Amino acid sequence: MTKWEYVTVPLLVHATKQILDNWGEDGWELVAVVPGPSAEQLVAYLKRPKEGQ
């Protein structure tokens, strides 16, 4: 069974693609994006398989 690790990442509206591409290069998969604390910020939830399984 796969075990996952998770991370939450603040996204700036003007740099969303760049931020997600950077995390994706490290093996993180986007799970969800939700509104953040301000109108110009979103929060991304990402996951990736835990290493060393």
PDB file of N, CA, C and O in Angstrom:
ATOM      1  N   MET A   1       0.842  -1.182   0.000  1.00  0.00           N
ATOM      2  CA  MET A   1       0.000   0.000   0.000  1.00  0.00           C
ATOM      3  C   MET A   1       0.888   1.247   0.000  1.00  0.00           C
ATOM      4  O   MET A   1       1.842   1.338   0.769  1.00  0.00           O
ATOM      5  N   THR A   2       0.553   2.206  -0.831  1.00  0.00           N
ATOM      6  CA  THR A   2       1.335   3.439  -0.922  1.00  0.00           C
ATOM      7  C   THR A   2       1.060   4.332   0.281  1.00  0.00           C
ATOM      8  O   THR A   2      -0.090   4.538   0.652  1.00  0.00           O
ATOM      9  N   LYS A   3       2.127   4.848   0.870  1.00  0.00           N
ATOM     10  CA  LYS A   3       2.003   5.844   1.936  1.00  0.00           C
ATOM     11  C   LYS A   3       2.365   7.195   1.328  1.00  0.00           C
ATOM     12  O   LYS A   3       3.293   7.293   0.528  1.00  0.00           O
ATOM     13  N   TRP A   4       1.622   8.227   1.702  1.00  0.00           N
ATOM     14  CA  TRP A   4       1.777   9.551   1.110  1.00  0.00           C
ATOM     15  C   TRP A   4       2.278  10.549   2.134  1.00  0.00           C
ATOM     16  O   TRP A   4       2.005  10.440   3.320  1.00  0.00           O
ATOM     17  N   GLU A   5       2.969  11.561   1.634  1.00  0.00           N
ATOM     18  CA  GLU A   5       3.255  12.744   2.440  1.00  0.00           C
ATOM     19  C   GLU A   5       2.560  13.912   1.760  1.00  0.00           C
ATOM     20  O   GLU A   5       2.351  13.894   0.543  1.00  0.00           O
ATOM     21  N   TYR A   6       2.177  14.891   2.550  1.00  0.00           N
ATOM     22  CA  TYR A   6       1.388  16.011   2.047  1.00  0.00           C
ATOM     23  C   TYR A   6       2.055  17.332   2.416  1.00  0.00           C
ATOM     24  O   TYR A   6       2.805  17.421   3.379  1.00  0.00           O
ATOM     25  N   VAL A   7       1.713  18.359   1.623  1.00  0.00           N
ATOM     26  CA  VAL A   7       2.213  19.701   1.910  1.00  0.00           C
ATOM     27  C   VAL A   7       1.158  20.708   1.456  1.00  0.00           C
ATOM     28  O   VAL A   7       0.405  20.451   0.513  1.00  0.00           O
ATOM     29  N   THR A   8       1.078  21.825   2.170  1.00  0.00           N
ATOM     30  CA  THR A   8       0.235  22.937   1.738  1.00  0.00           C
ATOM     31  C   THR A   8       1.165  24.057   1.292  1.00  0.00           C
ATOM     32  O   THR A   8       2.186  24.321   1.918  1.00  0.00           O
ATOM     33  N   VAL A   9       0.792  24.682   0.186  1.00  0.00           N
ATOM     34  CA  VAL A   9       1.656  25.685  -0.438  1.00  0.00           C
ATOM     35  C   VAL A   9       0.834  26.924  -0.767  1.00  0.00           C
ATOM     36  O   VAL A   9      -0.185  26.813  -1.450  1.00  0.00           O
ATOM     37  N   PRO A  10       1.254  28.114  -0.312  1.00  0.00           N
ATOM     38  CA  PRO A  10       0.557  29.328  -0.724  1.00  0.00           C
ATOM     39  C   PRO A  10       0.864  29.621  -2.191  1.00  0.00           C
ATOM     40  O   PRO A  10       2.006  29.478  -2.643  1.00  0.00           O
ATOM     41  N   LEU A  11      -0.169  29.975  -2.944  1.00  0.00           N
ATOM     42  CA  LEU A  11       0.001  30.311  -4.361  1.00  0.00           C
ATOM     43  C   LEU A  11      -0.319  31.789  -4.576  1.00  0.00           C
ATOM     44  O   LEU A  11      -1.340  32.273  -4.096  1.00  0.00           O
ATOM     45  N   LEU A  12       0.536  32.462  -5.287  1.00  0.00           N
ATOM     46  CA  LEU A  12       0.252  33.830  -5.700  1.00  0.00           C
ATOM     47  C   LEU A  12      -0.403  33.766  -7.073  1.00  0.00           C
ATOM     48  O   LEU A  12       0.072  33.053  -7.962  1.00  0.00           O
ATOM     49  N   VAL A  13      -1.501  34.491  -7.249  1.00  0.00           N
ATOM     50  CA  VAL A  13      -2.289  34.400  -8.476  1.00  0.00           C
ATOM     51  C   VAL A  13      -1.440  34.672  -9.715  1.00  0.00           C
ATOM     52  O   VAL A  13      -1.589  34.002 -10.736  1.00  0.00           O
ATOM     53  N   HIS A  14      -0.502  35.591  -9.639  1.00  0.00           N
ATOM     54  CA  HIS A  14       0.297  35.948 -10.815  1.00  0.00           C
ATOM     55  C   HIS A  14       1.440  34.965 -11.097  1.00  0.00           C
ATOM     56  O   HIS A  14       2.109  35.079 -12.112  1.00  0.00           O
ATOM     57  N   ALA A  15       1.663  33.976 -10.212  1.00  0.00           N
ATOM     58  CA  ALA A  15       2.773  33.035 -10.410  1.00  0.00           C
ATOM     59  C   ALA A  15       2.359  31.585 -10.168  1.00  0.00           C
ATOM     60  O   ALA A  15       3.198  30.742  -9.881  1.00  0.00           O
ATOM     61  N   THR A  16       1.073  31.294 -10.305  1.00  0.00           N
ATOM     62  CA  THR A  16       0.561  29.959  -9.979  1.00  0.00           C
ATOM     63  C   THR A  16       1.252  28.857 -10.769  1.00  0.00           C
ATOM     64  O   THR A  16       1.710  27.859 -10.202  1.00  0.00           O
ATOM     65  N   LYS A  17       1.351  29.013 -12.076  1.00  0.00           N
ATOM     66  CA  LYS A  17       1.946  27.963 -12.916  1.00  0.00           C
ATOM     67  C   LYS A  17       3.401  27.713 -12.531  1.00  0.00           C
ATOM     68  O   LYS A  17       3.831  26.569 -12.404  1.00  0.00           O
ATOM     69  N   GLN A  18       4.159  28.753 -12.355  1.00  0.00           N
ATOM     70  CA  GLN A  18       5.572  28.607 -12.007  1.00  0.00           C
ATOM     71  C   GLN A  18       5.737  27.883 -10.668  1.00  0.00           C
ATOM     72  O   GLN A  18       6.572  26.988 -10.536  1.00  0.00           O
ATOM     73  N   ILE A  19       4.932  28.247  -9.686  1.00  0.00           N
ATOM     74  CA  ILE A  19       5.018  27.621  -8.366  1.00  0.00           C
ATOM     75  C   ILE A  19       4.671  26.143  -8.463  1.00  0.00           C
ATOM     76  O   ILE A  19       5.395  25.276  -7.945  1.00  0.00           O
ATOM     77  N   LEU A  20       3.574  25.815  -9.151  1.00  0.00           N
ATOM     78  CA  LEU A  20       3.158  24.416  -9.272  1.00  0.00           C
ATOM     79  C   LEU A  20       4.153  23.608 -10.095  1.00  0.00           C
ATOM     80  O   LEU A  20       4.426  22.443  -9.783  1.00  0.00           O
ATOM     81  N   ASP A  21       4.718  24.206 -11.155  1.00  0.00           N
ATOM     82  CA  ASP A  21       5.739  23.501 -11.948  1.00  0.00           C
ATOM     83  C   ASP A  21       6.957  23.159 -11.091  1.00  0.00           C
ATOM     84  O   ASP A  21       7.509  22.060 -11.195  1.00  0.00           O
ATOM     85  N   ASN A  22       7.382  24.085 -10.236  1.00  0.00           N
ATOM     86  CA  ASN A  22       8.531  23.829  -9.364  1.00  0.00           C
ATOM     87  C   ASN A  22       8.265  22.664  -8.425  1.00  0.00           C
ATOM     88  O   ASN A  22       9.124  21.792  -8.247  1.00  0.00           O
ATOM     89  N   TRP A  23       7.099  22.638  -7.810  1.00  0.00           N
ATOM     90  CA  TRP A  23       6.762  21.529  -6.912  1.00  0.00           C
ATOM     91  C   TRP A  23       6.611  20.233  -7.693  1.00  0.00           C
ATOM     92  O   TRP A  23       7.001  19.164  -7.221  1.00  0.00           O
ATOM     93  N   GLY A  24       6.025  20.309  -8.887  1.00  0.00           N
ATOM     94  CA  GLY A  24       5.855  19.117  -9.716  1.00  0.00           C
ATOM     95  C   GLY A  24       7.184  18.490 -10.105  1.00  0.00           C
ATOM     96  O   GLY A  24       7.309  17.259 -10.172  1.00  0.00           O
ATOM     97  N   GLU A  25       8.198  19.308 -10.352  1.00  0.00           N
ATOM     98  CA  GLU A  25       9.527  18.783 -10.677  1.00  0.00           C
ATOM     99  C   GLU A  25      10.118  17.981  -9.518  1.00  0.00           C
ATOM    100  O   GLU A  25      10.953  17.107  -9.726  1.00  0.00           O
ATOM    101  N   ASP A  26       9.664  18.274  -8.306  1.00  0.00           N
ATOM    102  CA  ASP A  26      10.135  17.539  -7.127  1.00  0.00           C
ATOM    103  C   ASP A  26       9.256  16.334  -6.802  1.00  0.00           C
ATOM    104  O   ASP A  26       9.392  15.731  -5.742  1.00  0.00           O
ATOM    105  N   GLY A  27       8.324  16.012  -7.700  1.00  0.00           N
ATOM    106  CA  GLY A  27       7.510  14.817  -7.526  1.00  0.00           C
ATOM    107  C   GLY A  27       6.173  15.021  -6.833  1.00  0.00           C
ATOM    108  O   GLY A  27       5.473  14.061  -6.536  1.00  0.00           O
ATOM    109  N   TRP A  28       5.810  16.278  -6.560  1.00  0.00           N
ATOM    110  CA  TRP A  28       4.552  16.552  -5.880  1.00  0.00           C
ATOM    111  C   TRP A  28       3.413  16.612  -6.885  1.00  0.00           C
ATOM    112  O   TRP A  28       3.541  17.182  -7.964  1.00  0.00           O
ATOM    113  N   GLU A  29       2.265  16.050  -6.513  1.00  0.00           N
ATOM    114  CA  GLU A  29       1.059  16.030  -7.343  1.00  0.00           C
ATOM    115  C   GLU A  29       0.000  16.916  -6.693  1.00  0.00           C
ATOM    116  O   GLU A  29      -0.273  16.804  -5.495  1.00  0.00           O
ATOM    117  N   LEU A  30      -0.610  17.776  -7.504  1.00  0.00           N
ATOM    118  CA  LEU A  30      -1.646  18.681  -7.004  1.00  0.00           C
ATOM    119  C   LEU A  30      -2.906  17.889  -6.668  1.00  0.00           C
ATOM    120  O   LEU A  30      -3.389  17.093  -7.474  1.00  0.00           O
ATOM    121  N   VAL A  31      -3.437  18.115  -5.464  1.00  0.00           N
ATOM    122  CA  VAL A  31      -4.662  17.452  -5.032  1.00  0.00           C
ATOM    123  C   VAL A  31      -5.837  18.423  -5.060  1.00  0.00           C
ATOM    124  O   VAL A  31      -6.915  18.091  -5.537  1.00  0.00           O
ATOM    125  N   ALA A  32      -5.624  19.651  -4.568  1.00  0.00           N
ATOM    126  CA  ALA A  32      -6.709  20.625  -4.498  1.00  0.00           C
ATOM    127  C   ALA A  32      -6.138  22.028  -4.376  1.00  0.00           C
ATOM    128  O   ALA A  32      -5.018  22.213  -3.904  1.00  0.00           O
ATOM    129  N   VAL A  33      -6.945  23.009  -4.803  1.00  0.00           N
ATOM    130  CA  VAL A  33      -6.622  24.424  -4.606  1.00  0.00           C
ATOM    131  C   VAL A  33      -7.843  25.057  -3.951  1.00  0.00           C
ATOM    132  O   VAL A  33      -8.972  24.877  -4.423  1.00  0.00           O
ATOM    133  N   VAL A  34      -7.609  25.780  -2.865  1.00  0.00           N
ATOM    134  CA  VAL A  34      -8.696  26.424  -2.132  1.00  0.00           C
ATOM    135  C   VAL A  34      -8.359  27.902  -1.931  1.00  0.00           C
ATOM    136  O   VAL A  34      -7.192  28.297  -2.005  1.00  0.00           O
ATOM    137  N   PRO A  35      -9.372  28.734  -1.683  1.00  0.00           N
ATOM    138  CA  PRO A  35      -9.098  30.151  -1.433  1.00  0.00           C
ATOM    139  C   PRO A  35      -8.206  30.335  -0.218  1.00  0.00           C
ATOM    140  O   PRO A  35      -8.321  29.603   0.772  1.00  0.00           O
ATOM    141  N   GLY A  36      -7.329  31.332  -0.303  1.00  0.00           N
ATOM    142  CA  GLY A  36      -6.425  31.637   0.801  1.00  0.00           C
ATOM    143  C   GLY A  36      -6.953  32.755   1.667  1.00  0.00           C
ATOM    144  O   GLY A  36      -8.103  33.170   1.535  1.00  0.00           O
ATOM    145  N   PRO A  37      -6.091  33.279   2.536  1.00  0.00           N
ATOM    146  CA  PRO A  37      -6.513  34.312   3.479  1.00  0.00           C
ATOM    147  C   PRO A  37      -6.797  35.671   2.836  1.00  0.00           C
ATOM    148  O   PRO A  37      -7.482  36.485   3.424  1.00  0.00           O
ATOM    149  N   SER A  38      -6.265  35.895   1.632  1.00  0.00           N
ATOM    150  CA  SER A  38      -6.539  37.167   0.952  1.00  0.00           C
ATOM    151  C   SER A  38      -7.058  36.890  -0.447  1.00  0.00           C
ATOM    152  O   SER A  38      -6.937  35.779  -0.963  1.00  0.00           O
ATOM    153  N   ALA A  39      -7.607  37.911  -1.069  1.00  0.00           N
ATOM    154  CA  ALA A  39      -8.209  37.746  -2.396  1.00  0.00           C
ATOM    155  C   ALA A  39      -7.181  37.374  -3.465  1.00  0.00           C
ATOM    156  O   ALA A  39      -7.539  36.784  -4.481  1.00  0.00           O
ATOM    157  N   GLU A  40      -5.928  37.716  -3.251  1.00  0.00           N
ATOM    158  CA  GLU A  40      -4.901  37.442  -4.254  1.00  0.00           C
ATOM    159  C   GLU A  40      -4.081  36.209  -3.934  1.00  0.00           C
ATOM    160  O   GLU A  40      -3.037  35.988  -4.532  1.00  0.00           O
ATOM    161  N   GLN A  41      -4.527  35.401  -2.991  1.00  0.00           N
ATOM    162  CA  GLN A  41      -3.759  34.222  -2.615  1.00  0.00           C
ATOM    163  C   GLN A  41      -4.657  32.991  -2.606  1.00  0.00           C
ATOM    164  O   GLN A  41      -5.817  33.047  -2.201  1.00  0.00           O
ATOM    165  N   LEU A  42      -4.087  31.890  -3.074  1.00  0.00           N
ATOM    166  CA  LEU A  42      -4.730  30.587  -3.029  1.00  0.00           C
ATOM    167  C   LEU A  42      -3.829  29.655  -2.234  1.00  0.00           C
ATOM    168  O   LEU A  42      -2.654  29.946  -2.042  1.00  0.00           O
ATOM    169  N   VAL A  43      -4.381  28.536  -1.791  1.00  0.00           N
ATOM    170  CA  VAL A  43      -3.587  27.536  -1.084  1.00  0.00           C
ATOM    171  C   VAL A  43      -3.719  26.223  -1.846  1.00  0.00           C
ATOM    172  O   VAL A  43      -4.834  25.771  -2.134  1.00  0.00           O
ATOM    173  N   ALA A  44      -2.579  25.628  -2.185  1.00  0.00           N
ATOM    174  CA  ALA A  44      -2.564  24.353  -2.894  1.00  0.00           C
ATOM    175  C   ALA A  44      -2.223  23.241  -1.915  1.00  0.00           C
ATOM    176  O   ALA A  44      -1.374  23.396  -1.042  1.00  0.00           O
ATOM    177  N   TYR A  45      -2.905  22.117  -2.060  1.00  0.00           N
ATOM    178  CA  TYR A  45      -2.598  20.900  -1.311  1.00  0.00           C
ATOM    179  C   TYR A  45      -1.970  19.927  -2.292  1.00  0.00           C
ATOM    180  O   TYR A  45      -2.541  19.659  -3.360  1.00  0.00           O
ATOM    181  N   LEU A  46      -0.779  19.421  -1.952  1.00  0.00           N
ATOM    182  CA  LEU A  46      -0.058  18.493  -2.828  1.00  0.00           C
ATOM    183  C   LEU A  46       0.308  17.233  -2.072  1.00  0.00           C
ATOM    184  O   LEU A  46       0.366  17.242  -0.842  1.00  0.00           O
ATOM    185  N   LYS A  47       0.558  16.152  -2.834  1.00  0.00           N
ATOM    186  CA  LYS A  47       0.986  14.891  -2.215  1.00  0.00           C
ATOM    187  C   LYS A  47       2.032  14.229  -3.097  1.00  0.00           C
ATOM    188  O   LYS A  47       2.123  14.520  -4.290  1.00  0.00           O
ATOM    189  N   ARG A  48       2.803  13.342  -2.481  1.00  0.00           N
ATOM    190  CA  ARG A  48       3.733  12.480  -3.213  1.00  0.00           C
ATOM    191  C   ARG A  48       3.985  11.233  -2.381  1.00  0.00           C
ATOM    192  O   ARG A  48       3.843  11.260  -1.152  1.00  0.00           O
ATOM    193  N   PRO A  49       4.348  10.146  -3.034  1.00  0.00           N
ATOM    194  CA  PRO A  49       4.631   8.922  -2.274  1.00  0.00           C
ATOM    195  C   PRO A  49       5.811   9.151  -1.332  1.00  0.00           C
ATOM    196  O   PRO A  49       6.779   9.826  -1.702  1.00  0.00           O
ATOM    197  N   LYS A  50       5.738   8.600  -0.133  1.00  0.00           N
ATOM    198  CA  LYS A  50       6.852   8.690   0.802  1.00  0.00           C
ATOM    199  C   LYS A  50       8.017   7.872   0.267  1.00  0.00           C
ATOM    200  O   LYS A  50       7.830   6.799  -0.302  1.00  0.00           O
ATOM    201  N   GLU A  51       9.210   8.397   0.438  1.00  0.00           N
ATOM    202  CA  GLU A  51      10.401   7.686  -0.010  1.00  0.00           C
ATOM    203  C   GLU A  51      10.760   6.581   0.974  1.00  0.00           C
ATOM    204  O   GLU A  51      10.433   6.676   2.161  1.00  0.00           O
ATOM    205  N   GLY A  52      11.440   5.558   0.495  1.00  0.00           N
ATOM    206  CA  GLY A  52      11.930   4.503   1.358  1.00  0.00           C
ATOM    207  C   GLY A  52      10.899   3.474   1.772  1.00  0.00           C
ATOM    208  O   GLY A  52      10.996   2.873   2.822  1.00  0.00           O
ATOM    209  N   GLN A  53       9.882   3.302   0.959  1.00  0.00           N
ATOM    210  CA  GLN A  53       8.862   2.305   1.295  1.00  0.00           C
ATOM    211  C   GLN A  53       9.308   0.923   0.918  1.00  0.00           C
ATOM    212  O   GLN A  53       9.854   0.662  -0.059  1.00  0.00           O
TER     213      GLN A  53
END
